[in-house]
Amino acid sequence: DAGVTQSPTHLIKTRGQQVTLRCSPKSGHDTVSWYQQALGQGPQFIFQYYEEEERQRGNFPDRFSGHQFPNYSSELNVNALLLGDSALYLCASSLAGDIPGNTIYFGEGSWLTVV
Amino acid sequence: AQSVTQLDSHVSVSEGTPVLLRCNYSSSYSPSLFWYVQHPNKGLQLLLKYTSAATLVKGINGFEAEFKKSETSFHLTKPSAHMSDAAEYFCVVSDRFSGGYNKLIFGAGTRLAVHP
């Protein structure tokens, strides 16, 4: 059973460019969340997708957008890249349902460097 | 609003000695609490979780944590450290009213170093 898979693992972009990161959730999971982890910090919630819609969003600008496909996979898009967007981007998958202790699984992340 | 404070940014122990990583949380409702571990260049792995059942929670690799509501703490312990325990550890909280149980709030992390 494959866990959460993300691609690419590493990439380098130039300021002002756009980037797309991809995620396939754990088999059977229908909810995908994205987190940004800057160097030396804990991950921060960007947004969450369920049934192909953004269900909730953290404190990130509109430059950050996403999409969920019918097979539950997801993309994270960041436009007009800034140096401060350099971070590890983590995808997390879970089952829908507001259940205490709902186990959330993480991928290994995509390292984005903006130069 | 939820928040998590990890009281030590770095902890250094000798192999074979006990590990204590401290965490305090703030939550307006019955929280779910987790500890995740992140090894270098790896994703996050769940060590253990608390969901209002037993207050002493046992996890993988010999780790355990105790939920103390009166102290709003959820400290992580292990009786004897191994070299392989060297990693970054995150205390995490979620609750019904702060985005739901599918939204995790992370602490800043504690880097654990284990010396021979």
Coordinates of C-alpha atoms in Angstrom, one line a residue:
Chain A
D1 CA 0.0 0.0 0.0
A2 CA 1.6 3.2 -1.2
G3 CA 1.7 6.0 1.3
V4 CA 1.5 9.7 0.4
T5 CA 3.6 10.4 -2.6
Q6 CA 4.8 13.9 -3.8
S7 CA 6.6 15.2 -6.8
P8 CA 9.0 16.6 -7.6
T9 CA 11.3 16.1 -4.6
H10 CA 13.5 19.1 -5.3
L11 CA 13.2 22.1 -7.6
I12 CA 14.7 25.5 -8.1
K13 CA 12.8 28.4 -9.4
T14 CA 13.5 32.1 -10.1
R15 CA 11.7 34.9 -8.4
G16 CA 8.5 35.8 -10.2
Q17 CA 8.0 32.3 -11.7
Q18 CA 5.2 29.9 -11.0
V19 CA 5.5 26.4 -9.6
T20 CA 3.2 23.4 -9.4
L21 CA 3.7 20.6 -6.8
R22 CA 1.8 17.3 -7.0
C23 CA 0.5 14.9 -4.4
S24 CA -1.2 11.5 -4.4
P25 CA -2.8 10.6 -1.1
K26 CA -2.7 7.4 0.7
S27 CA -5.0 4.7 -0.8
G28 CA -8.5 5.2 0.5
H29 CA -8.0 8.8 1.7
D30 CA -10.2 11.5 0.3
T31 CA -8.9 14.6 2.1
V32 CA -5.6 16.4 1.2
S33 CA -4.0 19.2 3.0
W34 CA -0.9 21.2 2.2
Y35 CA 1.7 22.6 4.7
Q36 CA 4.7 24.9 4.3
Q37 CA 7.7 24.2 6.4
A38 CA 10.3 26.9 6.3
L39 CA 13.8 26.1 7.5
G40 CA 14.0 25.6 11.2
Q41 CA 10.3 26.0 11.8
G42 CA 7.3 23.8 12.2
P43 CA 4.9 23.1 9.3
Q44 CA 2.1 25.7 8.7
F45 CA -1.3 24.8 7.3
I46 CA -1.9 26.3 3.8
F47 CA -5.2 24.8 2.8
Q48 CA -7.3 21.6 2.7
Y49 CA -9.2 20.0 -0.2
Y50 CA -12.2 17.6 0.0
E51 CA -14.5 16.6 -2.8
E52 CA -12.5 18.8 -5.2
E53 CA -13.2 21.9 -3.2
E54 CA -11.1 24.0 -0.9
R55 CA -12.6 23.4 2.5
Q56 CA -10.5 25.6 4.6
R57 CA -7.5 27.9 4.3
G58 CA -4.7 29.1 6.5
N59 CA -3.1 32.5 6.5
F60 CA -1.5 32.4 3.1
P61 CA -2.0 34.9 0.2
D62 CA -4.0 34.2 -2.9
R63 CA -0.7 33.5 -4.8
F64 CA -1.1 30.0 -3.2
S65 CA -3.8 28.0 -4.9
G66 CA -4.7 24.4 -5.3
H67 CA -6.8 21.8 -6.9
Q68 CA -8.1 18.4 -6.2
F69 CA -8.9 15.9 -8.9
P70 CA -11.6 13.2 -9.0
N71 CA -9.1 10.6 -8.0
Y72 CA -8.3 12.6 -4.9
S73 CA -4.8 13.6 -6.0
S74 CA -4.0 17.3 -5.6
E75 CA -1.8 20.1 -6.9
L76 CA -0.4 23.1 -5.1
N77 CA 0.3 26.2 -7.3
V78 CA 2.3 29.2 -6.2
N79 CA 2.4 32.2 -8.5
A80 CA 4.8 35.2 -8.5
L81 CA 7.4 33.4 -6.4
L82 CA 9.2 35.3 -3.7
L83 CA 12.5 34.4 -2.0
G84 CA 10.5 33.7 1.2
D85 CA 8.5 31.0 -0.5
S86 CA 11.6 28.8 -0.3
A87 CA 10.6 25.9 2.0
L88 CA 9.6 22.3 2.2
Y89 CA 6.1 21.7 1.1
L90 CA 4.3 18.8 2.7
C91 CA 1.2 17.0 1.5
A92 CA -0.9 15.3 4.1
S93 CA -3.8 12.9 3.5
S94 CA -6.6 11.7 5.8
L95 CA -10.1 10.5 5.8
A96 CA -12.9 13.1 5.8
G97 CA -14.9 13.3 9.0
D98 CA -14.2 15.4 12.0
I99 CA -13.0 12.6 14.2
P100 CA -10.8 13.2 17.2
G101 CA -7.3 11.8 16.6
N102 CA -7.9 11.3 12.9
T103 CA -4.5 9.9 11.8
I104 CA -3.0 12.2 9.2
Y105 CA -0.2 10.8 7.0
F106 CA 2.5 13.0 5.4
G107 CA 4.5 12.6 2.3
E108 CA 8.3 13.3 2.2
G109 CA 7.8 16.7 0.8
S110 CA 8.9 18.9 -2.1
W111 CA 11.9 21.1 -1.5
L112 CA 11.4 24.4 -3.3
T113 CA 14.3 26.9 -3.6
V114 CA 13.6 30.3 -5.0
V115 CA 16.6 32.2 -6.3
Chain B
A1 CA -7.2 29.7 19.4
Q2 CA -5.0 26.7 19.4
S3 CA -1.3 27.0 20.0
V4 CA 1.6 24.8 20.9
T5 CA 4.7 25.7 22.7
Q6 CA 7.7 23.4 22.7
L7 CA 9.8 24.6 25.6
D8 CA 13.2 23.5 24.3
S9 CA 14.5 24.1 20.8
H10 CA 17.4 21.8 21.3
V11 CA 17.9 18.8 23.7
S12 CA 21.1 16.8 23.9
V13 CA 21.4 13.4 25.7
S14 CA 23.8 10.6 25.9
E15 CA 22.9 7.2 24.4
G16 CA 21.2 5.1 27.0
T17 CA 19.9 8.0 29.1
P18 CA 16.3 9.2 29.4
V19 CA 14.7 11.6 26.9
L20 CA 12.3 14.4 27.9
L21 CA 10.8 16.7 25.3
R22 CA 8.4 19.3 26.7
C23 CA 5.2 20.6 25.2
N24 CA 2.5 22.9 26.4
Y25 CA -0.7 23.5 24.4
S26 CA -3.6 25.9 24.3
S27 CA -6.9 24.7 23.1
S28 CA -10.5 25.9 23.7
Y29 CA -12.0 22.4 23.5
S30 CA -11.0 18.8 24.1
P31 CA -7.9 18.6 22.0
S32 CA -6.3 15.8 20.1
L33 CA -2.5 15.8 20.7
F34 CA 0.2 14.2 18.7
W35 CA 3.9 13.8 18.5
Y36 CA 5.5 13.6 15.1
V37 CA 9.2 12.9 14.3
Q38 CA 11.1 14.1 11.3
H39 CA 14.4 12.6 10.4
P40 CA 16.8 14.6 8.1
N41 CA 15.4 14.9 4.6
K42 CA 12.4 12.8 5.4
G43 CA 8.7 13.4 5.9
L44 CA 6.8 13.4 9.2
Q45 CA 6.1 10.1 11.0
L46 CA 3.5 9.8 13.7
L47 CA 5.0 8.7 17.0
L48 CA 1.8 8.7 19.1
K49 CA -1.5 10.4 19.6
Y50 CA -3.9 11.3 22.5
T51 CA -7.7 11.4 21.9
S52 CA -9.3 11.6 25.4
A53 CA -8.9 8.0 26.2
A54 CA -6.0 7.0 28.5
T55 CA -3.9 9.9 29.6
L56 CA -0.7 7.9 29.3
V57 CA -0.1 7.2 25.6
K58 CA 2.4 4.7 24.3
G59 CA 3.8 5.1 20.8
I60 CA 6.4 3.5 18.5
N61 CA 10.0 3.0 19.3
G62 CA 9.6 3.1 23.0
F63 CA 8.2 6.6 23.2
E64 CA 5.3 7.6 25.4
A65 CA 3.6 10.8 26.5
E66 CA 1.3 11.9 29.3
F67 CA -1.6 14.2 28.9
K68 CA -2.0 16.5 31.9
K69 CA -5.0 18.7 31.5
S70 CA -4.4 20.7 34.7
E71 CA -0.9 21.7 33.4
T72 CA -2.0 21.8 29.7
S73 CA 1.1 19.7 29.0
F74 CA 1.9 16.7 26.7
H75 CA 5.5 15.9 27.3
L76 CA 7.3 13.1 25.4
T77 CA 9.6 10.7 27.1
K78 CA 11.7 7.6 26.4
P79 CA 13.6 5.7 29.1
S80 CA 16.7 5.1 27.1
A81 CA 17.9 7.0 24.0
H82 CA 19.3 5.4 20.9
M83 CA 21.5 7.0 18.3
S84 CA 18.7 6.5 15.8
D85 CA 16.4 8.8 17.9
A86 CA 18.3 11.9 16.7
A87 CA 15.8 13.9 14.8
E88 CA 13.4 16.8 15.0
Y89 CA 10.3 16.3 17.1
F90 CA 7.0 18.2 16.7
C91 CA 4.2 18.5 19.2
V92 CA 0.9 19.0 17.4
V93 CA -2.7 19.9 18.4
S94 CA -6.0 19.8 16.7
D95 CA -9.6 20.4 18.0
R96 CA -13.1 20.7 16.8
F97 CA -13.4 24.5 16.9
S98 CA -10.1 25.5 15.4
G99 CA -10.4 24.2 11.9
G100 CA -11.5 20.7 12.9
Y101 CA -9.5 17.6 13.6
N102 CA -8.1 17.4 10.1
K103 CA -6.2 20.7 10.6
L104 CA -3.0 20.3 12.6
I105 CA -1.2 23.1 14.5
F106 CA 2.5 22.4 14.9
G107 CA 4.9 23.6 17.5
A108 CA 8.3 25.0 16.4
G109 CA 10.0 21.7 17.0
T110 CA 12.7 20.3 19.3
R111 CA 15.9 19.0 17.8
L112 CA 17.1 16.0 19.7
A113 CA 20.8 15.1 19.6
V114 CA 22.1 11.8 20.9
H115 CA 25.8 11.4 21.8
P116 CA 27.7 8.1 22.1

